[in-house]
Short mmCIF file of C-alpha atoms and ligand atoms in Angstrom, two decimals:
data_model
loop_
_atom_site.label_atom_id
_atom_site.label_comp_id
_atom_site.label_asym_id
_atom_site.label_seq_id
_atom_site.Cartn_x
_atom_site.Cartn_y
_atom_site.Cartn_z
CA MET G 105 -22.41 -9.63 20.21
CA GLU G 106 -22.32 -13.17 18.84
CA TYR G 107 -18.96 -14.84 19.41
CA THR G 108 -19.24 -17.54 16.77
CA ILE G 109 -16.42 -18.83 14.55
CA ASN G 110 -16.81 -20.91 11.37
CA HIS G 111 -14.14 -23.46 12.29
CA PRO G 112 -15.83 -26.11 14.54
CA TYR G 113 -12.87 -26.60 16.92
CA LEU G 114 -12.31 -22.88 17.37
CA ASN G 115 -16.02 -22.28 17.82
CA ASP G 116 -16.24 -25.01 20.44
CA LEU G 117 -13.25 -23.51 22.30
CA MET G 118 -14.82 -20.04 22.12
CA GLN G 119 -18.07 -21.31 23.61
CA LYS G 120 -16.11 -23.04 26.40
CA VAL G 121 -14.34 -19.75 27.20
CA ILE G 122 -17.71 -18.01 27.48
CA ALA G 123 -19.16 -20.76 29.69
CA LYS G 124 -16.12 -20.88 31.98
CA ASN G 125 -15.70 -17.12 32.40
CA PRO G 126 -19.15 -15.66 33.10
CA SER G 127 -19.75 -11.92 32.58
CA GLU G 128 -16.38 -11.11 31.03
CA PRO G 129 -17.34 -9.56 27.64
CA GLU G 130 -14.01 -7.79 27.07
CA PHE G 131 -12.18 -11.09 27.56
CA TYR G 132 -14.48 -12.84 25.05
CA GLN G 133 -13.87 -10.02 22.57
CA ALA G 134 -10.09 -10.34 22.84
CA VAL G 135 -10.12 -14.16 22.61
CA HIS G 136 -12.59 -14.13 19.71
CA GLU G 137 -10.41 -11.74 17.72
CA VAL G 138 -7.38 -14.00 18.11
CA LEU G 139 -9.11 -17.35 17.52
CA GLN G 140 -10.95 -16.05 14.48
CA SER G 141 -7.77 -14.71 12.91
CA ILE G 142 -5.64 -17.86 13.18
CA GLU G 143 -7.90 -20.12 11.13
CA PRO G 144 -5.67 -19.86 8.01
CA ILE G 145 -2.70 -21.53 9.76
CA LEU G 146 -4.43 -24.44 11.48
CA ASP G 147 -3.75 -26.87 8.63
CA GLN G 148 0.00 -26.12 8.67
CA HIS G 149 0.11 -26.23 12.48
CA PRO G 150 -1.95 -29.24 13.63
CA GLU G 151 0.00 -29.19 16.93
CA LEU G 152 -1.99 -26.10 18.00
CA ILE G 153 -5.03 -28.35 18.33
CA GLU G 154 -3.40 -31.75 18.94
CA LYS G 155 -1.30 -30.48 21.86
CA GLN G 156 -4.10 -28.28 23.23
CA ILE G 157 -1.97 -25.17 22.81
CA LEU G 158 -5.01 -22.99 22.14
CA ASP G 159 -6.94 -24.44 25.08
CA ARG G 160 -3.96 -23.71 27.32
CA LEU G 161 -3.44 -20.22 25.90
CA VAL G 162 -6.92 -19.00 26.85
CA GLU G 163 -6.53 -20.14 30.48
CA PRO G 164 -4.40 -17.78 32.63
CA GLU G 165 -1.59 -19.53 34.49
CA ARG G 166 -2.58 -17.76 37.72
CA GLN G 167 -5.16 -15.17 38.85
CA ILE G 168 -4.73 -13.32 42.12
CA MET G 169 -7.48 -11.21 43.76
CA PHE G 170 -7.04 -9.43 47.05
CA ARG G 171 -8.42 -6.81 49.44
CA VAL G 172 -6.75 -3.41 49.49
CA ALA G 173 -7.72 -1.47 52.63
CA TRP G 174 -6.32 2.04 53.16
CA VAL G 175 -7.10 5.14 55.22
CA ASP G 176 -8.29 8.32 53.45
CA ASP G 177 -7.52 11.91 54.51
CA SER G 178 -10.60 12.06 56.75
CA GLY G 179 -9.41 9.00 58.69
CA LYS G 180 -11.99 6.66 57.14
CA ILE G 181 -11.02 3.16 55.98
CA GLN G 182 -11.61 2.58 52.27
CA VAL G 183 -11.70 -0.85 50.66
CA ASN G 184 -10.75 -1.62 47.07
CA ARG G 185 -10.09 -4.83 45.19
CA GLY G 186 -6.63 -5.63 43.79
CA PHE G 187 -5.80 -8.06 40.99
CA ARG G 188 -2.85 -9.63 39.18
CA VAL G 189 -3.50 -11.94 36.24
CA GLN G 190 -0.33 -13.86 35.34
CA PHE G 191 -1.39 -15.09 31.93
CA ASN G 192 1.53 -16.80 30.27
CA SER G 193 5.22 -17.20 31.11
CA ALA G 194 6.31 -19.42 28.19
CA ILE G 195 8.84 -16.95 26.80
CA GLY G 196 9.87 -14.94 29.85
CA PRO G 197 8.87 -13.51 33.23
CA TYR G 198 5.32 -12.11 33.40
CA LYS G 199 5.21 -8.49 32.27
CA GLY G 200 2.32 -6.03 32.00
CA GLY G 201 0.94 -2.85 33.49
CA ILE G 202 -1.17 -1.98 36.52
CA ARG G 203 -4.44 -0.19 35.75
CA LEU G 204 -6.09 1.97 38.41
CA HIS G 205 -9.60 2.91 37.26
CA PRO G 206 -13.14 2.36 38.64
CA SER G 207 -13.98 0.20 35.59
CA VAL G 208 -11.33 -2.41 36.46
CA ASN G 209 -12.61 -5.94 37.06
CA LEU G 210 -11.27 -9.44 36.46
CA GLY G 211 -12.64 -9.66 32.91
CA VAL G 212 -11.01 -6.38 31.84
CA LEU G 213 -7.66 -7.49 33.25
CA LYS G 214 -7.96 -10.90 31.60
CA PHE G 215 -8.51 -9.25 28.21
CA LEU G 216 -5.50 -7.02 28.81
CA GLY G 217 -3.33 -9.90 30.07
CA PHE G 218 -4.30 -12.08 27.11
CA GLU G 219 -3.42 -9.32 24.59
CA GLN G 220 -0.17 -8.71 26.46
CA VAL G 221 1.01 -12.28 25.73
CA PHE G 222 0.96 -11.68 21.96
CA LYS G 223 2.23 -8.11 22.21
CA ASN G 224 5.23 -9.06 24.31
CA SER G 225 6.02 -11.92 21.96
CA LEU G 226 5.97 -9.52 18.99
CA THR G 227 8.59 -7.26 20.58
CA GLY G 228 11.16 -10.06 20.26
CA LEU G 229 12.13 -9.59 23.91
CA PRO G 230 11.87 -12.39 26.51
CA MET G 231 8.69 -11.32 28.32
CA GLY G 232 5.58 -13.29 29.25
CA GLY G 233 2.17 -11.63 29.58
CA ALA G 234 0.32 -10.32 32.65
CA LYS G 235 -1.87 -7.44 33.80
CA GLY G 236 -2.98 -6.12 37.15
CA GLY G 237 -4.77 -3.29 38.80
CA SER G 238 -7.57 -2.16 41.02
CA ASP G 239 -10.94 -0.41 40.94
CA PHE G 240 -9.28 2.43 42.90
CA ASP G 241 -9.73 5.82 41.19
CA PRO G 242 -6.70 8.12 41.62
CA LYS G 243 -8.71 11.04 40.20
CA GLY G 244 -9.56 13.59 42.88
CA LYS G 245 -7.40 11.86 45.54
CA SER G 246 -4.62 13.67 47.39
CA ASP G 247 -0.98 12.54 46.99
CA ASN G 248 -1.24 11.15 50.51
CA GLU G 249 -4.29 9.04 49.65
CA VAL G 250 -2.68 7.75 46.46
CA MET G 251 0.40 6.78 48.49
CA ALA G 252 -1.73 5.04 51.14
CA PHE G 253 -3.48 3.02 48.45
CA CYS G 254 -0.28 2.14 46.55
CA GLN G 255 1.46 0.99 49.71
CA SER G 256 -1.46 -1.19 50.76
CA PHE G 257 -1.73 -2.61 47.22
CA MET G 258 1.96 -3.53 47.26
CA ARG G 259 1.77 -5.06 50.77
CA GLU G 260 -0.09 -7.95 49.13
CA LEU G 261 1.29 -7.84 45.58
CA TYR G 262 4.94 -8.02 46.65
CA ARG G 263 4.72 -11.76 47.41
CA HIS G 264 3.59 -12.53 43.84
CA ILE G 265 6.14 -10.49 41.85
CA GLY G 266 9.93 -10.24 41.47
CA PRO G 267 12.56 -9.17 38.92
CA ASP G 268 12.77 -12.70 37.47
CA LEU G 269 9.14 -13.61 38.13
CA ASP G 270 6.72 -10.80 37.29
CA VAL G 271 7.59 -7.17 36.55
CA PRO G 272 4.57 -4.80 36.58
CA ALA G 273 4.53 -1.33 34.95
CA GLY G 274 2.16 1.63 34.50
CA ASP G 275 -1.14 1.81 32.61
CA ILE G 276 -4.27 3.96 32.90
CA GLY G 277 -4.14 5.76 36.25
CA THR G 278 -0.65 4.46 37.06
CA GLY G 279 2.09 6.91 36.14
CA ALA G 280 5.48 7.79 37.59
CA ARG G 281 3.97 8.89 40.94
CA GLU G 282 2.14 5.60 41.54
CA VAL G 283 5.05 3.44 40.31
CA GLY G 284 7.35 5.37 42.69
CA PHE G 285 5.13 4.69 45.71
CA MET G 286 4.77 1.01 44.79
CA PHE G 287 8.50 0.59 44.20
CA GLY G 288 9.36 2.20 47.54
CA GLN G 289 7.03 -0.15 49.38
CA TYR G 290 8.34 -3.24 47.56
CA LYS G 291 11.94 -2.26 48.32
CA LYS G 292 11.13 -1.85 52.00
CA ILE G 293 9.30 -5.17 52.37
CA ALA G 294 11.60 -7.28 50.19
CA ASN G 295 14.73 -5.56 51.48
CA GLU G 296 16.27 -5.46 48.04
CA PHE G 297 16.79 -2.90 45.27
CA THR G 298 15.92 -4.61 41.99
CA GLY G 299 14.13 -3.75 38.78
CA VAL G 300 10.85 -5.21 40.02
CA LEU G 301 8.74 -2.49 38.37
CA THR G 302 9.30 -0.52 35.18
CA GLY G 303 8.35 3.08 34.50
CA LYS G 304 10.38 4.09 37.56
CA GLY G 305 11.75 7.60 38.14
CA LEU G 306 15.05 8.31 36.39
CA SER G 307 16.92 8.68 39.68
CA PHE G 308 16.08 5.14 40.82
CA GLY G 309 16.46 2.90 37.80
CA GLY G 310 13.94 4.22 35.31
CA SER G 311 14.84 4.23 31.63
CA LEU G 312 15.15 7.36 29.58
CA ALA G 313 12.43 7.44 26.88
CA ARG G 314 10.07 5.11 28.81
CA THR G 315 7.62 7.97 29.36
CA GLU G 316 7.57 8.73 25.64
CA ALA G 317 7.81 5.12 24.45
CA THR G 318 4.22 4.05 23.78
CA GLY G 319 3.27 7.24 21.92
CA TYR G 320 6.55 7.49 20.03
CA GLY G 321 6.44 3.77 19.20
CA LEU G 322 2.90 4.15 17.88
CA CYS G 323 4.12 6.82 15.46
CA TYR G 324 7.15 4.76 14.39
CA PHE G 325 4.77 1.91 13.60
CA THR G 326 2.31 4.21 11.80
CA ASN G 327 5.24 5.58 9.81
CA CYS G 328 5.91 2.06 8.50
CA MET G 329 2.25 1.80 7.43
CA LEU G 330 2.46 5.19 5.72
CA ALA G 331 5.73 4.26 4.01
CA LYS G 332 4.23 1.03 2.68
CA LYS G 333 1.58 3.15 0.98
CA GLY G 334 4.22 5.53 -0.36
CA THR G 335 3.50 8.43 1.97
CA SER G 336 4.50 9.89 5.37
CA PHE G 337 3.24 11.97 8.32
CA GLU G 338 4.35 15.17 6.54
CA GLY G 339 1.38 17.50 6.07
CA LYS G 340 -1.20 14.98 7.35
CA THR G 341 -4.05 15.91 9.70
CA VAL G 342 -4.23 13.64 12.75
CA VAL G 343 -6.88 13.09 15.43
CA VAL G 344 -5.66 11.55 18.69
CA SER G 345 -8.11 10.47 21.40
CA GLY G 346 -7.18 10.56 25.08
CA ALA G 347 -4.97 13.11 26.80
CA GLY G 348 -2.87 10.82 28.95
CA ASN G 349 0.59 9.35 28.61
CA VAL G 350 0.06 7.61 25.27
CA ALA G 351 -1.92 10.43 23.64
CA ILE G 352 0.51 13.17 24.67
CA TYR G 353 3.62 11.46 23.32
CA ALA G 354 1.88 10.22 20.16
CA THR G 355 0.98 13.87 19.53
CA GLU G 356 4.55 14.96 20.19
CA LYS G 357 6.10 12.47 17.75
CA ALA G 358 3.43 13.00 15.07
CA GLN G 359 4.16 16.73 15.24
CA GLN G 360 7.92 16.10 15.05
CA LEU G 361 7.31 14.00 11.93
CA GLY G 362 5.49 16.89 10.26
CA ALA G 363 1.82 16.18 10.95
CA LYS G 364 -0.80 18.53 12.36
CA VAL G 365 -2.63 17.03 15.35
CA VAL G 366 -5.95 18.87 15.68
CA ALA G 367 -7.82 17.10 18.51
CA LEU G 368 -7.45 15.38 21.88
CA CYS G 369 -10.02 14.33 24.49
CA ASP G 370 -10.51 13.03 28.00
CA SER G 371 -13.50 11.14 29.31
CA THR G 372 -15.61 14.30 29.63
CA GLY G 373 -15.04 16.11 26.34
CA TYR G 374 -12.76 16.93 23.41
CA ILE G 375 -10.78 19.89 22.14
CA TYR G 376 -10.44 20.89 18.50
CA ASP G 377 -7.61 23.24 17.55
CA LYS G 378 -7.60 23.77 13.80
CA ASP G 379 -4.17 25.42 14.04
CA GLY G 380 -2.61 22.37 15.69
CA ILE G 381 -2.53 21.33 19.37
CA LYS G 382 -0.12 23.31 21.58
CA LEU G 383 1.44 20.44 23.47
CA ASP G 384 3.10 22.55 26.16
CA VAL G 385 -0.38 23.70 27.21
CA VAL G 386 -1.68 20.10 27.31
CA LYS G 387 1.34 18.88 29.30
CA ASP G 388 0.82 21.65 31.84
CA ILE G 389 -2.88 20.74 32.22
CA LYS G 390 -2.45 16.96 32.32
CA GLU G 391 1.03 16.28 33.70
CA VAL G 392 1.50 19.21 36.08
CA ARG G 393 -1.96 20.27 37.23
CA ARG G 394 -3.84 16.96 36.64
CA ALA G 395 -6.80 19.04 35.42
CA ARG G 396 -9.46 18.53 32.73
CA ILE G 397 -8.77 18.99 29.00
CA SER G 398 -11.50 21.69 28.90
CA GLU G 399 -8.89 24.03 30.47
CA TYR G 400 -7.13 24.13 27.09
CA VAL G 401 -9.48 26.78 25.64
CA LYS G 402 -8.63 29.16 28.49
CA ALA G 403 -5.02 29.18 27.29
CA VAL G 404 -5.88 28.91 23.57
CA PRO G 405 -9.13 30.84 23.02
CA THR G 406 -9.13 30.14 19.26
CA ALA G 407 -9.63 26.42 19.98
CA GLU G 408 -13.00 24.77 20.67
CA TYR G 409 -14.07 22.56 23.58
CA HIS G 410 -17.07 20.22 23.22
CA ASP G 411 -18.70 18.26 26.02
CA GLY G 412 -18.83 14.52 25.41
CA ARG G 413 -15.90 12.69 23.87
CA LYS G 414 -17.63 10.91 20.95
CA GLY G 415 -17.68 13.97 18.67
CA ILE G 416 -13.92 13.70 18.31
CA TRP G 417 -14.36 11.07 15.56
CA THR G 418 -16.45 13.45 13.41
CA ILE G 419 -13.42 15.70 12.85
CA PRO G 420 -11.97 15.23 9.33
CA CYS G 421 -8.49 13.69 9.37
CA ASP G 422 -6.11 11.50 7.38
CA ILE G 423 -4.89 9.48 10.37
CA ALA G 424 -6.81 8.49 13.53
CA LEU G 425 -4.87 7.32 16.60
CA PRO G 426 -7.25 6.10 19.35
CA CYS G 427 -5.20 6.37 22.57
CA ALA G 428 -7.75 6.45 25.42
CA THR G 429 -9.39 3.14 26.35
CA GLN G 430 -11.11 -0.05 25.16
CA ASN G 431 -14.13 0.14 22.83
CA GLU G 432 -13.97 3.92 22.53
CA LEU G 433 -14.41 3.83 18.73
CA ASP G 434 -17.57 2.07 17.52
CA LEU G 435 -19.24 1.45 14.15
CA ASP G 436 -20.87 4.91 14.00
CA ASP G 437 -17.50 6.53 14.75
CA ALA G 438 -15.84 4.40 12.07
CA LYS G 439 -18.49 5.45 9.53
CA ALA G 440 -17.95 9.13 10.41
CA LEU G 441 -14.16 8.78 10.08
CA VAL G 442 -14.40 7.03 6.70
CA ALA G 443 -16.95 9.54 5.40
CA ASN G 444 -14.54 12.33 6.37
CA GLY G 445 -11.57 10.84 4.55
CA VAL G 446 -9.53 8.87 7.12
CA LYS G 447 -7.02 6.51 5.46
CA PHE G 448 -4.99 5.12 8.40
CA VAL G 449 -6.09 4.00 11.88
CA ALA G 450 -3.47 2.79 14.37
CA GLU G 451 -4.30 1.95 17.97
CA GLY G 452 -2.36 3.48 20.86
CA ALA G 453 -4.83 2.15 23.43
CA ASN G 454 -5.60 -1.53 23.99
CA MET G 455 -8.61 -2.73 21.94
CA PRO G 456 -10.07 0.79 21.46
CA THR G 457 -11.87 -0.19 18.24
CA THR G 458 -14.96 -2.42 18.43
CA PRO G 459 -15.05 -5.53 16.19
CA GLU G 460 -17.78 -3.96 14.03
CA ALA G 461 -15.68 -0.83 13.54
CA ILE G 462 -12.58 -2.89 12.62
CA ALA G 463 -14.61 -4.82 10.04
CA TYR G 464 -15.91 -1.55 8.62
CA PHE G 465 -12.40 -0.12 8.29
CA GLN G 466 -11.12 -3.28 6.64
CA SER G 467 -13.99 -3.48 4.16
CA ASN G 468 -13.47 0.18 3.24
CA ASN G 469 -9.78 -0.28 2.49
CA ILE G 470 -8.61 1.69 5.53
CA TYR G 471 -5.17 0.55 6.67
CA TYR G 472 -5.76 -0.50 10.29
CA ALA G 473 -3.28 -1.58 12.99
CA PRO G 474 -4.27 -3.39 16.21
CA GLY G 475 -2.86 -2.09 19.49
CA LYS G 476 -1.09 -5.32 20.32
CA ALA G 477 1.29 -4.46 17.46
CA SER G 478 1.19 -0.67 17.24
CA ASN G 479 1.31 0.16 20.97
CA ALA G 480 3.98 -2.40 21.90
CA GLY G 481 6.61 0.33 22.24
CA GLY G 482 5.73 0.88 25.90
CA VAL G 483 6.34 -2.67 27.00
CA ALA G 484 9.33 -2.98 24.67
CA THR G 485 10.98 -0.06 26.42
CA SER G 486 10.01 -1.56 29.76
CA GLY G 487 11.94 -4.62 28.56
CA LEU G 488 14.87 -2.31 27.84
CA GLU G 489 14.51 -0.87 31.36
CA MET G 490 14.73 -4.42 32.76
CA ALA G 491 17.88 -5.03 30.71
CA GLN G 492 19.49 -1.82 31.98
CA ASN G 493 18.55 -2.66 35.59
CA SER G 494 20.10 -6.12 35.26
CA MET G 495 23.29 -4.60 33.85
CA ARG G 496 23.32 -1.81 36.50
CA TYR G 497 23.76 0.56 33.59
CA SER G 498 21.75 3.16 31.69
CA TRP G 499 21.61 4.01 28.03
CA THR G 500 21.16 7.55 26.72
CA PHE G 501 17.78 8.79 25.46
CA GLU G 502 19.03 8.49 21.89
CA GLU G 503 20.19 4.90 22.42
CA VAL G 504 16.85 3.81 23.89
CA ASP G 505 14.87 5.72 21.26
CA ALA G 506 16.87 4.11 18.45
CA LYS G 507 16.28 0.62 19.91
CA LEU G 508 12.55 1.42 20.28
CA LYS G 509 12.36 2.52 16.63
CA GLY G 510 14.12 -0.66 15.52
CA ILE G 511 11.75 -2.82 17.57
CA MET G 512 8.63 -1.10 16.16
CA GLU G 513 9.95 -1.51 12.61
CA GLY G 514 10.62 -5.18 13.40
CA ILE G 515 7.06 -5.66 14.69
CA PHE G 516 5.63 -4.06 11.56
CA LYS G 517 7.80 -6.28 9.36
CA ALA G 518 6.78 -9.44 11.24
CA ALA G 519 3.04 -8.62 11.10
CA ASP G 520 3.18 -7.39 7.49
CA GLU G 521 5.18 -10.35 6.16
CA THR G 522 3.04 -12.87 8.05
CA ALA G 523 -0.15 -11.32 6.65
CA THR G 524 1.24 -11.49 3.11
CA LYS G 525 2.46 -15.08 3.58
CA ILE G 526 -1.01 -16.32 4.53
CA GLY G 527 -2.58 -14.50 1.59
CA HIS G 528 -4.15 -11.63 3.55
CA GLU G 529 -1.88 -8.74 2.64
CA ASP G 530 -2.29 -5.63 4.82
CA ASN G 531 -4.40 -7.51 7.39
CA LEU G 532 -2.25 -6.56 10.37
CA VAL G 533 -4.72 -8.17 12.80
CA MET G 534 -4.05 -11.60 11.33
CA GLY G 535 -0.36 -10.86 10.85
CA ALA G 536 0.19 -9.71 14.44
CA ASN G 537 -1.89 -12.47 16.03
CA ILE G 538 -0.24 -15.25 14.08
CA ALA G 539 3.34 -13.96 14.41
CA GLY G 540 2.83 -13.39 18.17
CA LEU G 541 1.14 -16.73 18.71
CA LEU G 542 3.63 -18.99 16.93
CA LYS G 543 6.57 -17.92 19.08
CA VAL G 544 4.65 -18.54 22.31
CA ALA G 545 3.21 -21.81 20.97
CA ASN G 546 6.68 -23.12 20.06
CA ALA G 547 7.97 -22.32 23.55
CA MET G 548 4.97 -24.05 25.14
CA LEU G 549 5.48 -27.13 22.98
CA ALA G 550 9.17 -27.31 23.88
CA GLN G 551 8.38 -27.04 27.59
CA GLY G 552 5.92 -29.94 27.60
CA CYS G 553 2.59 -30.16 29.39
CA ILE G 554 2.63 -27.10 31.65
P1 NDP X 182 -3.58 7.60 31.17
O1 NDP X 182 -4.25 7.30 32.44
O2 NDP X 182 -2.31 8.36 31.16
O3 NDP X 182 -4.58 8.36 30.18
C1 NDP X 182 -5.79 7.82 29.77
C2 NDP X 182 -6.50 8.90 28.99
O4 NDP X 182 -7.64 8.36 28.34
C3 NDP X 182 -6.99 10.03 29.89
O5 NDP X 182 -6.94 11.23 29.19
C4 NDP X 182 -8.42 9.60 30.16
O6 NDP X 182 -9.30 10.67 30.47
C5 NDP X 182 -8.79 9.06 28.81
N1 NDP X 182 -9.92 8.18 28.93
C6 NDP X 182 -10.08 7.16 29.79
N2 NDP X 182 -11.27 6.60 29.58
C7 NDP X 182 -11.83 7.29 28.57
C8 NDP X 182 -13.05 7.20 27.88
N3 NDP X 182 -13.96 6.28 28.21
N4 NDP X 182 -13.28 8.08 26.87
C9 NDP X 182 -12.38 9.01 26.54
N5 NDP X 182 -11.22 9.16 27.16
C10 NDP X 182 -10.97 8.29 28.15
O7 NDP X 182 -3.39 6.19 30.44
P2 NDP X 182 -2.40 5.80 29.27
O8 NDP X 182 -2.26 6.93 28.33
O9 NDP X 182 -1.21 5.18 29.88
O10 NDP X 182 -3.21 4.60 28.57
C11 NDP X 182 -4.14 4.84 27.52
C12 NDP X 182 -4.38 3.53 26.77
O11 NDP X 182 -3.13 3.05 26.24
C13 NDP X 182 -4.92 2.37 27.61
O12 NDP X 182 -5.74 1.57 26.79
C14 NDP X 182 -3.67 1.61 27.98
O13 NDP X 182 -3.95 0.26 28.30
C15 NDP X 182 -2.90 1.72 26.69
N6 NDP X 182 -1.47 1.48 26.79
C16 NDP X 182 -0.69 2.22 27.63
C17 NDP X 182 0.67 2.00 27.70
C18 NDP X 182 1.57 2.85 28.53
O14 NDP X 182 2.80 2.68 28.39
N7 NDP X 182 1.07 3.77 29.33
C19 NDP X 182 1.31 0.91 26.92
C20 NDP X 182 0.42 0.27 25.99
C21 NDP X 182 -0.92 0.53 25.97
P3 NDP X 182 -9.76 10.91 32.01
O15 NDP X 182 -8.59 11.57 32.63
O16 NDP X 182 -10.95 11.76 31.87
O17 NDP X 182 -10.06 9.55 32.58
#
């Protein structure tokens, strides 16, 4: 892919990013999307260039890489690589998830950390952006091995994080089990009980509705998009990719709002249930047994399982919610979705749609929402968990859910109004990037040359 931009300054900055960060294509993709979309405001905001705000924004404040050695069940020492990218702390302590997946490398975490800066800003809560993780694969490991890894990971990470410094959370491969092991190790080493991680178990400081937050928030955001076009989830057919935390709770909320979700997938294949996904079956497979999605057809023989995940985008639907991973939906998938009648696409995952697919949606009048706006419900609720931990108090599920809904509606309003103001109505990519950026930029300006 060519990462060129018409504006000479932005293009020059983009080429510098590529030269300074070799072999990090996901990071280039994320930076390119943002730089390209802010061109319309450069004349009104000369300080972005004059004060080198953009040059500073694309350079992480700190990047930490470390060895994670641990002993597997056979007694053999395994070695993984751990990372924490502390991208920007202009508006609050660093905040962002920990991804455990074999595909993790510095470039992937830099793209995620960069996106997190804008996402966290959009929530309206005081959180800077970060991301961390490891190339460790929890799949197929025993609980004991996962614990050994998490403890070793935290034995290094603990010195770089803290409740007022950097507060990690879950992401792909990091759920309640992993957060619990990491929290226990941090507490032991630091000798303090603080809200240093979010996504914790409910009995030790976790927030009600955090598990549901990203998927529910995605549907609250999508609901705003639907309402703007005079419609709702009621009676709509929805395809959701993934079968993890985000996908499961997006399915749950879409169903509660009256839609029929007909498909889910994991990295090996997809299920199609024309009668509507039975979520209790999926939760048992994924949350209890940690098994493959193909198991679904054993419990629901009228459903279909297909090897390979790409076919999921050929299923006719009104709304597509990609909730698995980056670049999972490409131009061919976008063409298949449009040909089959999709009208709304909202991202639950981070950067799941390729740039070519986004352009195709936009040029075919499909209402599209970028993950940094539509999936911000997870980190927003993590922010609410931090607030509850600081107060030594906990809100009810209904209280947290109502705050989450209000935050998602606020993010939609900010992105929608910004897009309209710059003359690009319904371009939520531009709206989200610009609204997220200006708040961070103002804080950076006020804090001087840092
Ligand atoms: P999980 O680990 O719970 O689930 C990920 C799901 O996606 C699994 O079903 C996994 O299948 C599937 N998957 C992974 N890679 C692929 C692939 N290449 N093709 C198809 N399916 C794939 O992660 P989450 O649900 O937490 O995260 C999903 C996405 O949402 C990520 O992009 C994450 O960054 C983003 N996100 C998550 C938030 C959260 O609160 N959890 C907050 C905001 C964004 P398999 O089991 O086969 O690997």
